[in-house]
PDB file of N, CA, C and O in Angstrom:
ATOM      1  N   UNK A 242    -167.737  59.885  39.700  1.00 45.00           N
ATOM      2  CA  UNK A 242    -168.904  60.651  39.332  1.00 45.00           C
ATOM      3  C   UNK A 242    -169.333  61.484  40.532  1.00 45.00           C
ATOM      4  O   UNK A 242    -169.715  61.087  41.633  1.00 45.00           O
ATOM      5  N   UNK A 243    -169.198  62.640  40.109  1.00 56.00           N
ATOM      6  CA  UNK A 243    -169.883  63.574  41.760  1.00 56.00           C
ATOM      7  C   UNK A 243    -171.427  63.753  40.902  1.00 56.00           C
ATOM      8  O   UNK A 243    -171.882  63.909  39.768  1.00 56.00           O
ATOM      9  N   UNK A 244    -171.945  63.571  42.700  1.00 75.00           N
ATOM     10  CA  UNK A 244    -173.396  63.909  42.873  1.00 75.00           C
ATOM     11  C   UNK A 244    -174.123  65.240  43.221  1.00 75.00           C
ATOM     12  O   UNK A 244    -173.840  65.876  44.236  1.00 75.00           O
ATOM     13  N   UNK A 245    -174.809  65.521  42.580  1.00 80.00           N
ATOM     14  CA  UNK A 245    -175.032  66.842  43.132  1.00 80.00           C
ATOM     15  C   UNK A 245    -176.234  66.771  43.626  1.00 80.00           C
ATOM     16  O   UNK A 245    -177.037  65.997  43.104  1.00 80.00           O
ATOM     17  N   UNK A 246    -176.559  67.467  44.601  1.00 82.00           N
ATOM     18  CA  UNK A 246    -177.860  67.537  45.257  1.00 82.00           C
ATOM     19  C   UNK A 246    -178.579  68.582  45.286  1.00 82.00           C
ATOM     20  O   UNK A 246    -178.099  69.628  44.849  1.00 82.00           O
ATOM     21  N   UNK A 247    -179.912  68.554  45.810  1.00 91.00           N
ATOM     22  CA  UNK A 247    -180.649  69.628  45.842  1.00 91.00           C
ATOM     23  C   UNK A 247    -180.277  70.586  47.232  1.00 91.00           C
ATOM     24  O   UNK A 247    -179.570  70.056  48.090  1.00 91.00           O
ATOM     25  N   UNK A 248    -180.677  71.761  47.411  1.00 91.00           N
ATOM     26  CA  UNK A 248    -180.494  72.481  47.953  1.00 91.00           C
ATOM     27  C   UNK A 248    -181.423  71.932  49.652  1.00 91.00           C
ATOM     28  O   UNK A 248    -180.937  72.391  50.686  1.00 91.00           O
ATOM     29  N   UNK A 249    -182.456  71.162  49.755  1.00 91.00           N
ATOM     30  CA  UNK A 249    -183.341  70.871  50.484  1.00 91.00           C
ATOM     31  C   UNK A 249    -182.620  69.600  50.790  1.00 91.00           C
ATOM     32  O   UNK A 249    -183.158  69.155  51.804  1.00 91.00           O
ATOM     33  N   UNK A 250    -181.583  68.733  50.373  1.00 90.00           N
ATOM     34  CA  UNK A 250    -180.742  67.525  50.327  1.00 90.00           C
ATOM     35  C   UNK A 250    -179.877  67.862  51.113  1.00 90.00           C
ATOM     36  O   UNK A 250    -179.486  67.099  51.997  1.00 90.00           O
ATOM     37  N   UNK A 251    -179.429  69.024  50.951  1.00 89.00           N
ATOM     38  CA  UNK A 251    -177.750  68.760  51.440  1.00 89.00           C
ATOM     39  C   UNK A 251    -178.086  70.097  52.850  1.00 89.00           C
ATOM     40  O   UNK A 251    -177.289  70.432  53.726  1.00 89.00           O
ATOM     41  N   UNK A 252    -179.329  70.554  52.659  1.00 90.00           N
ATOM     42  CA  UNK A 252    -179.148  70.945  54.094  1.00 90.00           C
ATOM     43  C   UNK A 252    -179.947  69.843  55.308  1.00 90.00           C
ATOM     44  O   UNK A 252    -179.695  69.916  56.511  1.00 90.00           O
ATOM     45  N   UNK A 253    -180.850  68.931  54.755  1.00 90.00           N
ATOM     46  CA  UNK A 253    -180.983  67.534  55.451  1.00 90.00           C
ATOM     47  C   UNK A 253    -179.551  66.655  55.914  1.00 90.00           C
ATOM     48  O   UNK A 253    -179.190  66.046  56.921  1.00 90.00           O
ATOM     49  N   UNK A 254    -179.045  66.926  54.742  1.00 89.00           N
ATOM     50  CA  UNK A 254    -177.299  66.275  55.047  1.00 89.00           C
ATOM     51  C   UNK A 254    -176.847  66.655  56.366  1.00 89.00           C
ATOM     52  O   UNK A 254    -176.578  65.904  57.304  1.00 89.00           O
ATOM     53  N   UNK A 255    -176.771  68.644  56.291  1.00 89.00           N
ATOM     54  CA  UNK A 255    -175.696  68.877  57.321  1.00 89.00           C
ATOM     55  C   UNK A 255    -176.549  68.895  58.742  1.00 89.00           C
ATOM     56  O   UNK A 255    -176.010  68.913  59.848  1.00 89.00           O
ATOM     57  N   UNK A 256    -177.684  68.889  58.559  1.00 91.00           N
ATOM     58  CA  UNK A 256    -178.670  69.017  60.071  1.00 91.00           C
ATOM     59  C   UNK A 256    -178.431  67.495  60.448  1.00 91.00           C
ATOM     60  O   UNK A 256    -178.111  67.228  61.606  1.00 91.00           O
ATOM     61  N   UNK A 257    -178.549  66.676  59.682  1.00 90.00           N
ATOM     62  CA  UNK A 257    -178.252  64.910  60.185  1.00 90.00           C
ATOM     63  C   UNK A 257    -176.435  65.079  60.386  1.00 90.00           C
ATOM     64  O   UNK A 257    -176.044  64.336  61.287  1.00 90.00           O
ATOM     65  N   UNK A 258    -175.664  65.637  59.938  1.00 88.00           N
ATOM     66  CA  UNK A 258    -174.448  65.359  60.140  1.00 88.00           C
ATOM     67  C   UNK A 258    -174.262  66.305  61.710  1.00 88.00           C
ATOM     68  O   UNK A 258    -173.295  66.174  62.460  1.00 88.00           O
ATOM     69  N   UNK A 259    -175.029  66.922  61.865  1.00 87.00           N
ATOM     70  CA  UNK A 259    -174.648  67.752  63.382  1.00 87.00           C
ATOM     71  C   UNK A 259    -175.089  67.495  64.135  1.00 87.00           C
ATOM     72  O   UNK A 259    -174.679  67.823  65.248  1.00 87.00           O
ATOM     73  N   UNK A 260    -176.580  66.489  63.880  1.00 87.00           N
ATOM     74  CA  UNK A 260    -177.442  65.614  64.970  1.00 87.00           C
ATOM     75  C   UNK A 260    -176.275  64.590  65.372  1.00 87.00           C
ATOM     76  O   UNK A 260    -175.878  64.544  66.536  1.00 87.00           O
ATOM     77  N   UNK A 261    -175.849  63.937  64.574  1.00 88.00           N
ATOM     78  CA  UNK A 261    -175.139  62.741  64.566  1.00 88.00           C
ATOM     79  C   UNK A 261    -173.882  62.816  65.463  1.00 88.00           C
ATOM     80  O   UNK A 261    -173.490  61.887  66.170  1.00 88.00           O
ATOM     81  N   UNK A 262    -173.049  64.535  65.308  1.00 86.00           N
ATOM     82  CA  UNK A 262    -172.099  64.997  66.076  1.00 86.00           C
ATOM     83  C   UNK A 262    -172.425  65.358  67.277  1.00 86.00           C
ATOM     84  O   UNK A 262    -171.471  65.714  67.968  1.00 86.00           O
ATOM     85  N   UNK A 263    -173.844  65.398  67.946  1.00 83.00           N
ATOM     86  CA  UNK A 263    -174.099  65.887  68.728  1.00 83.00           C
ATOM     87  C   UNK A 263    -174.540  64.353  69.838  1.00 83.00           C
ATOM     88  O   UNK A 263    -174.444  64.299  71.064  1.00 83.00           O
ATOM     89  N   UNK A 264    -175.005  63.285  68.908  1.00 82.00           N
ATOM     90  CA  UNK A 264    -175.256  61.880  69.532  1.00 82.00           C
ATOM     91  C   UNK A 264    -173.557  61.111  69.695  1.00 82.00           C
ATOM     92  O   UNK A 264    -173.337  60.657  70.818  1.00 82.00           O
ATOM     93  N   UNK A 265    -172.951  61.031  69.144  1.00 84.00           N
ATOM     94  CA  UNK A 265    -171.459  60.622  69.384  1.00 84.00           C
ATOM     95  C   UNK A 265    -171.044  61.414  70.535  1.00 84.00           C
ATOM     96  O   UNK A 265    -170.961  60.870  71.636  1.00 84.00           O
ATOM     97  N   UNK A 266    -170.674  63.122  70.319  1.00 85.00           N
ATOM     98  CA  UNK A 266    -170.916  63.576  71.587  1.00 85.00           C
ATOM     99  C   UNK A 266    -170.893  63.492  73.160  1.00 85.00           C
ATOM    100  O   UNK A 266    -170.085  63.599  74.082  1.00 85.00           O
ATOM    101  N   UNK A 267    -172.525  63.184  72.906  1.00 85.00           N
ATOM    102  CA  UNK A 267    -173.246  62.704  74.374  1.00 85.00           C
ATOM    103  C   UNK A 267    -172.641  61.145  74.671  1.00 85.00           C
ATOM    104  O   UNK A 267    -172.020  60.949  75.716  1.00 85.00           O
ATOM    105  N   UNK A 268    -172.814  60.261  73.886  1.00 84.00           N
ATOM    106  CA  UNK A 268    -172.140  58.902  74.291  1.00 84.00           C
ATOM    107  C   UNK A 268    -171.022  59.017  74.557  1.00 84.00           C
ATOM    108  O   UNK A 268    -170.613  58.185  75.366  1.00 84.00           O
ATOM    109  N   UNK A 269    -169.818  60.240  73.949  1.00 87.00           N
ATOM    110  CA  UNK A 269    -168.225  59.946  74.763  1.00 87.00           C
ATOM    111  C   UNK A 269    -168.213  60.869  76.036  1.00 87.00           C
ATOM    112  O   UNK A 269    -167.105  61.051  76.540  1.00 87.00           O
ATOM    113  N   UNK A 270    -169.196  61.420  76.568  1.00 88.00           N
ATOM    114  CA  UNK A 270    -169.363  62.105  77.495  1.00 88.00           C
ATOM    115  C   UNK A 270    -170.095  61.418  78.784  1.00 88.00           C
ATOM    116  O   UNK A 270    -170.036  61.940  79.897  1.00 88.00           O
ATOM    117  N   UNK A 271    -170.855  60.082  78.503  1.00 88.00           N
ATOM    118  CA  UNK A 271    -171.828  59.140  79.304  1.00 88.00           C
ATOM    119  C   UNK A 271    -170.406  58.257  79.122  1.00 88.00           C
ATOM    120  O   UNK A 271    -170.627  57.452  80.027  1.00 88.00           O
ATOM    121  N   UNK A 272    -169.180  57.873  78.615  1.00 91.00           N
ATOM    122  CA  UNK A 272    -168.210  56.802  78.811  1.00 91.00           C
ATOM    123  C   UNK A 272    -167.303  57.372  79.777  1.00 91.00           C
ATOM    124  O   UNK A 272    -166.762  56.802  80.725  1.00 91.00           O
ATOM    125  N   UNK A 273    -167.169  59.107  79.247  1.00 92.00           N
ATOM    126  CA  UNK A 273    -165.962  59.472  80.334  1.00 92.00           C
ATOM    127  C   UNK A 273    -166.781  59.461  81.803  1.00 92.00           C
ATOM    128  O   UNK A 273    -166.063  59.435  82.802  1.00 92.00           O
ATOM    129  N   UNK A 274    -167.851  59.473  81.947  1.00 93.00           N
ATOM    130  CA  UNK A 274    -168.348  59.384  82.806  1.00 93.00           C
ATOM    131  C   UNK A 274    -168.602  57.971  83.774  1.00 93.00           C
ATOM    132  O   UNK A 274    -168.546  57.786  84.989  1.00 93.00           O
ATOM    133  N   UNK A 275    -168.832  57.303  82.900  1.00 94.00           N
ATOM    134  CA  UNK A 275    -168.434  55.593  83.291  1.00 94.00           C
ATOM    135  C   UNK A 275    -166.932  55.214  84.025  1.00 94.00           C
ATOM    136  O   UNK A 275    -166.551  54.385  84.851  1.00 94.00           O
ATOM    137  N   UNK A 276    -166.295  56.338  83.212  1.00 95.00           N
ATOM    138  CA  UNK A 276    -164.697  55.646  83.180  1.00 95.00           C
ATOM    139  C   UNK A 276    -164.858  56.431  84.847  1.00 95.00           C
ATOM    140  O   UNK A 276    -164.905  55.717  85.849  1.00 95.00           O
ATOM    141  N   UNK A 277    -164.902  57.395  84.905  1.00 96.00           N
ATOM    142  CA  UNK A 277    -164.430  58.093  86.424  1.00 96.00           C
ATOM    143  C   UNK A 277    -165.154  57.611  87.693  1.00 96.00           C
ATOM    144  O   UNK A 277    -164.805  57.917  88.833  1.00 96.00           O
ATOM    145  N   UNK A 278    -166.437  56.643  87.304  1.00 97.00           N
ATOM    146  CA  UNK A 278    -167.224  56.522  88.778  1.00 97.00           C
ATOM    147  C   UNK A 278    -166.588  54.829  88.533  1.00 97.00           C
ATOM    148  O   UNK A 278    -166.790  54.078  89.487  1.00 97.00           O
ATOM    149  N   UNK A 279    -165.913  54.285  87.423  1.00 97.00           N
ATOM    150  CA  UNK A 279    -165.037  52.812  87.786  1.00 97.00           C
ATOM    151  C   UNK A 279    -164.133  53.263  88.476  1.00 97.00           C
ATOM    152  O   UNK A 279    -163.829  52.589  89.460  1.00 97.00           O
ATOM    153  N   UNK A 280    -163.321  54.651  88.202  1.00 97.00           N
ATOM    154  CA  UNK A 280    -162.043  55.157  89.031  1.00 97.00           C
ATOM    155  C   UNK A 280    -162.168  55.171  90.340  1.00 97.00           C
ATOM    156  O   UNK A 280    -161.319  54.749  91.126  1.00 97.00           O
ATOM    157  N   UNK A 281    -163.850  55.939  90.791  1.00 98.00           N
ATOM    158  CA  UNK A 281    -163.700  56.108  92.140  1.00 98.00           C
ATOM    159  C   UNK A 281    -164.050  54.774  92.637  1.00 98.00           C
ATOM    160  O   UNK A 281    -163.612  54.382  93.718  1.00 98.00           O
ATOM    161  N   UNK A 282    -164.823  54.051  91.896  1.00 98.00           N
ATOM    162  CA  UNK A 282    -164.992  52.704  92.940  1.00 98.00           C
ATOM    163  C   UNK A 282    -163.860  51.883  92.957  1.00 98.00           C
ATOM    164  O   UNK A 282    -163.654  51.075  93.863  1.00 98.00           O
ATOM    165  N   UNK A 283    -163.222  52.025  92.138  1.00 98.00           N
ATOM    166  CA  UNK A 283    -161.705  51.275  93.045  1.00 98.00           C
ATOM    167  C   UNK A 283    -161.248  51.700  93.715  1.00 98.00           C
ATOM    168  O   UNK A 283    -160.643  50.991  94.520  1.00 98.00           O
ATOM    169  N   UNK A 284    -161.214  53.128  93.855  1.00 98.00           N
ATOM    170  CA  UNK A 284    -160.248  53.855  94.825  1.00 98.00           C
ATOM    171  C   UNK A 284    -161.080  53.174  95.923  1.00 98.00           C
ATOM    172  O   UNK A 284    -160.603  52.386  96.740  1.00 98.00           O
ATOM    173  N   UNK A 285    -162.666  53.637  95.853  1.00 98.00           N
ATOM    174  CA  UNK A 285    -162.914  53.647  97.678  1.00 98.00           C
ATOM    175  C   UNK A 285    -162.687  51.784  97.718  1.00 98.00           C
ATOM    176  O   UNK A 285    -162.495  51.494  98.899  1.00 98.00           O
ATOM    177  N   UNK A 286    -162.667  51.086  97.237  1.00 98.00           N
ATOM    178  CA  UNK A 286    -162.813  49.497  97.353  1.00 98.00           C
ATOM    179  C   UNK A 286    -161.408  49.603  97.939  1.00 98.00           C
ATOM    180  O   UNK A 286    -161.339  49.095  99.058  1.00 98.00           O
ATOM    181  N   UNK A 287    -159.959  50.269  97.360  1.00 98.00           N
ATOM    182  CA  UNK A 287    -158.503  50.072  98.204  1.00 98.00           C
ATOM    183  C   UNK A 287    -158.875  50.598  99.212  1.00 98.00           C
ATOM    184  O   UNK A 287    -159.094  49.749 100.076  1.00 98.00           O
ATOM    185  N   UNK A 288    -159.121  51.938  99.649  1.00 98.00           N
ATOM    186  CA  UNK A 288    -159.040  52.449 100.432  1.00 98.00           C
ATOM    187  C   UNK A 288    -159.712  51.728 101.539  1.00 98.00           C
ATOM    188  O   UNK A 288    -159.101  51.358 102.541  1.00 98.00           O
ATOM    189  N   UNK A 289    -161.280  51.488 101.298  1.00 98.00           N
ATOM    190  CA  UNK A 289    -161.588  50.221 102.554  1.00 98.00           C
ATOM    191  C   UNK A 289    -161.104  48.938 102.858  1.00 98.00           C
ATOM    192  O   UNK A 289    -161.375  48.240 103.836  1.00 98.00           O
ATOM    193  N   UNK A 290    -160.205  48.658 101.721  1.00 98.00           N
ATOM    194  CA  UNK A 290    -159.455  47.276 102.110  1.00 98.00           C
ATOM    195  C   UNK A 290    -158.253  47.833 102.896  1.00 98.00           C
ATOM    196  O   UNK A 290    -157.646  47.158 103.728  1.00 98.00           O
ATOM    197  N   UNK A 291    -158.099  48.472 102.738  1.00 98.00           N
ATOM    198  CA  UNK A 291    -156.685  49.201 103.467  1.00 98.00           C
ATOM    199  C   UNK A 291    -156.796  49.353 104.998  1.00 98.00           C
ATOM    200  O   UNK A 291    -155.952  49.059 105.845  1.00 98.00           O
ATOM    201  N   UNK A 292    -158.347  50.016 105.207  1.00 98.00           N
ATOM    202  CA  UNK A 292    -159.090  50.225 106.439  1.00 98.00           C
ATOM    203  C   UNK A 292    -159.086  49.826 107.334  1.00 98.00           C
ATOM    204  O   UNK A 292    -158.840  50.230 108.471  1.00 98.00           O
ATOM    205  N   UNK A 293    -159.542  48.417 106.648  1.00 98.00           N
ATOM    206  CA  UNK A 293    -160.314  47.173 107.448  1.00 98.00           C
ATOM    207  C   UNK A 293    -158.729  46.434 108.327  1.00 98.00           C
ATOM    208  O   UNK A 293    -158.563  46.199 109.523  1.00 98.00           O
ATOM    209  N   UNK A 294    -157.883  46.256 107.272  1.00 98.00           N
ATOM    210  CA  UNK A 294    -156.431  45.470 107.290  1.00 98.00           C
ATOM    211  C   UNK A 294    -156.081  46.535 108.595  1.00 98.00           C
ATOM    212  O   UNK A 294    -155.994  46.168 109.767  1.00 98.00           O
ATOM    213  N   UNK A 295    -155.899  47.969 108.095  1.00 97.00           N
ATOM    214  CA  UNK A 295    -155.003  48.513 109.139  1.00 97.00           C
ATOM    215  C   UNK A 295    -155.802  48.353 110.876  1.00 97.00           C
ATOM    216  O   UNK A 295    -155.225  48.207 111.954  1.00 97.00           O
ATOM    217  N   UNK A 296    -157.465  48.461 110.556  1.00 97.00           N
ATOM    218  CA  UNK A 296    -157.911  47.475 112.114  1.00 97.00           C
ATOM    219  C   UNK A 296    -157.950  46.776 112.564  1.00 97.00           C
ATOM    220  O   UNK A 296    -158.206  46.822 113.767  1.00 97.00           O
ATOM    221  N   UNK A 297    -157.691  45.463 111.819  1.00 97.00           N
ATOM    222  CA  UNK A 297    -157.470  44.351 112.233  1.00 97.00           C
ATOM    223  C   UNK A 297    -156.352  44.306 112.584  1.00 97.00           C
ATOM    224  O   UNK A 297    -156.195  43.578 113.564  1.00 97.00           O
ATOM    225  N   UNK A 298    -154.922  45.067 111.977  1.00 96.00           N
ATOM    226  CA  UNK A 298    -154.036  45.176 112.983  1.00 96.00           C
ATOM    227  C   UNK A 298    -154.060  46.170 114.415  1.00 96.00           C
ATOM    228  O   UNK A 298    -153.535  45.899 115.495  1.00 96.00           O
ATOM    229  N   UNK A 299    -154.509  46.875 114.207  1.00 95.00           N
ATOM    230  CA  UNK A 299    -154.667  47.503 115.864  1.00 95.00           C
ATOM    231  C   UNK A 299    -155.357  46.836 116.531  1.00 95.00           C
ATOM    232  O   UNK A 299    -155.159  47.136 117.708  1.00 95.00           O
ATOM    233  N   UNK A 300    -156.226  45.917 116.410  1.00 96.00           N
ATOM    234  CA  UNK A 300    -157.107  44.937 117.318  1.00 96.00           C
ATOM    235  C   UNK A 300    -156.392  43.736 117.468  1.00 96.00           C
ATOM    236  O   UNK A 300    -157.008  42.900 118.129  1.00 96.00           O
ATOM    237  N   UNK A 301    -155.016  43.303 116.966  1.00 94.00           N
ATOM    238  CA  UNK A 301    -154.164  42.051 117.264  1.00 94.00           C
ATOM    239  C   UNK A 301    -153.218  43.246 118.479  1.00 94.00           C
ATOM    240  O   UNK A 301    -153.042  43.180 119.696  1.00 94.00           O
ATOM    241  N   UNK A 302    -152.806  44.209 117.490  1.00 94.00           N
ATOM    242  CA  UNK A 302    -151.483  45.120 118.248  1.00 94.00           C
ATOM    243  C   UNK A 302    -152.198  44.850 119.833  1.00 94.00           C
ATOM    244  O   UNK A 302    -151.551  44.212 120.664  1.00 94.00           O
ATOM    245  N   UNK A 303    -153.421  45.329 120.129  1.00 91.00           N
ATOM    246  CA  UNK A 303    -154.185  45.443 121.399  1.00 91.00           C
ATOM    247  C   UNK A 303    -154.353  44.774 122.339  1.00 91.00           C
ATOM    248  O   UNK A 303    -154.247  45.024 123.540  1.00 91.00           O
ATOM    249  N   UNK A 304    -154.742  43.509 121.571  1.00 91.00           N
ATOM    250  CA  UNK A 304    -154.956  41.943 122.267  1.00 91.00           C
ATOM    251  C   UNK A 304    -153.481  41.798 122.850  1.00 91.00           C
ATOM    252  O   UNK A 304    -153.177  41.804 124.043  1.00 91.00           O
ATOM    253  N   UNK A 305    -152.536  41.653 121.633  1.00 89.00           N
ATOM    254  CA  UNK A 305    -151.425  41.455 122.344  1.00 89.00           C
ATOM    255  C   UNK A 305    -151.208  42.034 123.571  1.00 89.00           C
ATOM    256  O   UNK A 305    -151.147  41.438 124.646  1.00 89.00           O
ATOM    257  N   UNK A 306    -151.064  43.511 123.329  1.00 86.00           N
ATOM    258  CA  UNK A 306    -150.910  44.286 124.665  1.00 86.00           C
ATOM    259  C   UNK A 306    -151.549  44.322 125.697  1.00 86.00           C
ATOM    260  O   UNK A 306    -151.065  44.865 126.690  1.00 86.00           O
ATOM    261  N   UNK A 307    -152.666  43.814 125.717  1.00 88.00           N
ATOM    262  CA  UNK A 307    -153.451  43.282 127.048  1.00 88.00           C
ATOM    263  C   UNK A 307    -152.907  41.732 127.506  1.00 88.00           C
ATOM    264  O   UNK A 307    -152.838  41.303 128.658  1.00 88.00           O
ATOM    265  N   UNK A 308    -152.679  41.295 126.721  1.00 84.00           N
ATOM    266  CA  UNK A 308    -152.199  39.481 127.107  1.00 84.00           C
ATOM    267  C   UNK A 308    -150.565  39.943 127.987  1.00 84.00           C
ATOM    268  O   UNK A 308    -150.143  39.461 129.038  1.00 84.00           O
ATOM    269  N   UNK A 309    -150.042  40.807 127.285  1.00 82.00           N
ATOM    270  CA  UNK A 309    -148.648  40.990 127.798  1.00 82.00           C
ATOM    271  C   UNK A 309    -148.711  42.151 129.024  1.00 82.00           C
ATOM    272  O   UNK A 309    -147.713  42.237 129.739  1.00 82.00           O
ATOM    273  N   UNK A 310    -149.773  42.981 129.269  1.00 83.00           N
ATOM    274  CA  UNK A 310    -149.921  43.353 130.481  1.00 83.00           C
ATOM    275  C   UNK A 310    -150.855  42.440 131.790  1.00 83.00           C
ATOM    276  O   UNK A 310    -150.915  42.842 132.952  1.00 83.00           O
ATOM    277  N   UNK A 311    -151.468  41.278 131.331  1.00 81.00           N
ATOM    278  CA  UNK A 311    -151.842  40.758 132.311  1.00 81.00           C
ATOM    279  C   UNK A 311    -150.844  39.285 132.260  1.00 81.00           C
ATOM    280  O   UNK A 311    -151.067  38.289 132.949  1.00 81.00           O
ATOM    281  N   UNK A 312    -150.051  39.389 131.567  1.00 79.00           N
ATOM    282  CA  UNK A 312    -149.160  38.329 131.761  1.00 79.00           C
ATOM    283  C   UNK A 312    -147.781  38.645 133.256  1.00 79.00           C
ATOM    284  O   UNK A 312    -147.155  37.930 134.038  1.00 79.00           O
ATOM    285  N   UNK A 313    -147.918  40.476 132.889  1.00 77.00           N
ATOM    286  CA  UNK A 313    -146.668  41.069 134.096  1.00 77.00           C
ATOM    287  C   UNK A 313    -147.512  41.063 135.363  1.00 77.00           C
ATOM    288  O   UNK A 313    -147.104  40.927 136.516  1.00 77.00           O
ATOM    289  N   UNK A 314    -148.313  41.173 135.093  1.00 72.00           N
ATOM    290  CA  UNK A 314    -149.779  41.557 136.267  1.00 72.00           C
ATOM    291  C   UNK A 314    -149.398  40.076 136.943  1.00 72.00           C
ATOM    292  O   UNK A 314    -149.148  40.144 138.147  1.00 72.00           O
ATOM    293  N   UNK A 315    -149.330  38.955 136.434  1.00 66.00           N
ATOM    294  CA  UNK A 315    -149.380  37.409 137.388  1.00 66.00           C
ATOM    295  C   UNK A 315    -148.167  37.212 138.081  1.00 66.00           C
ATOM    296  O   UNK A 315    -148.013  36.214 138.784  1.00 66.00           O
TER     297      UNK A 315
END
């Protein structure tokens, strides 16, 4: 059975059907937006784990090299 509507109906229809396109929209636009600031916080979270690791090896590399220059030094 088709329905037919009034003229004052079905333009309520399409103004709610473009509100509605316009609220879906904004929410996949606030997710892609979610999705890219999770992207960057992992990146910077590797990148400072990476940081930290690669100073803690130059501060062993160092130590060493002071222990082994005051070891020739005796």
């Amino acid at each position: 059975m088709t329905e037919t509507y009034s003229k004052a109906r079905q333009q309520a229809e399409v103004a709610f059907g473009n509100l509605q396109t316009e609220f879906f929209a904004k929410n996949n636009a606030v997710e892609e937006l979610e999705s890219v600031a999770q992207a960057r916080d992992a990146k910077t979270f590797r990148l400072r784990e990476a940081r930290l690791a690669k100073e803690q090896d130059d501060r062993a590399s160092a130590t060493s090299a002071r222990l082994a220059t005051r070891a020739k030094a005796s």
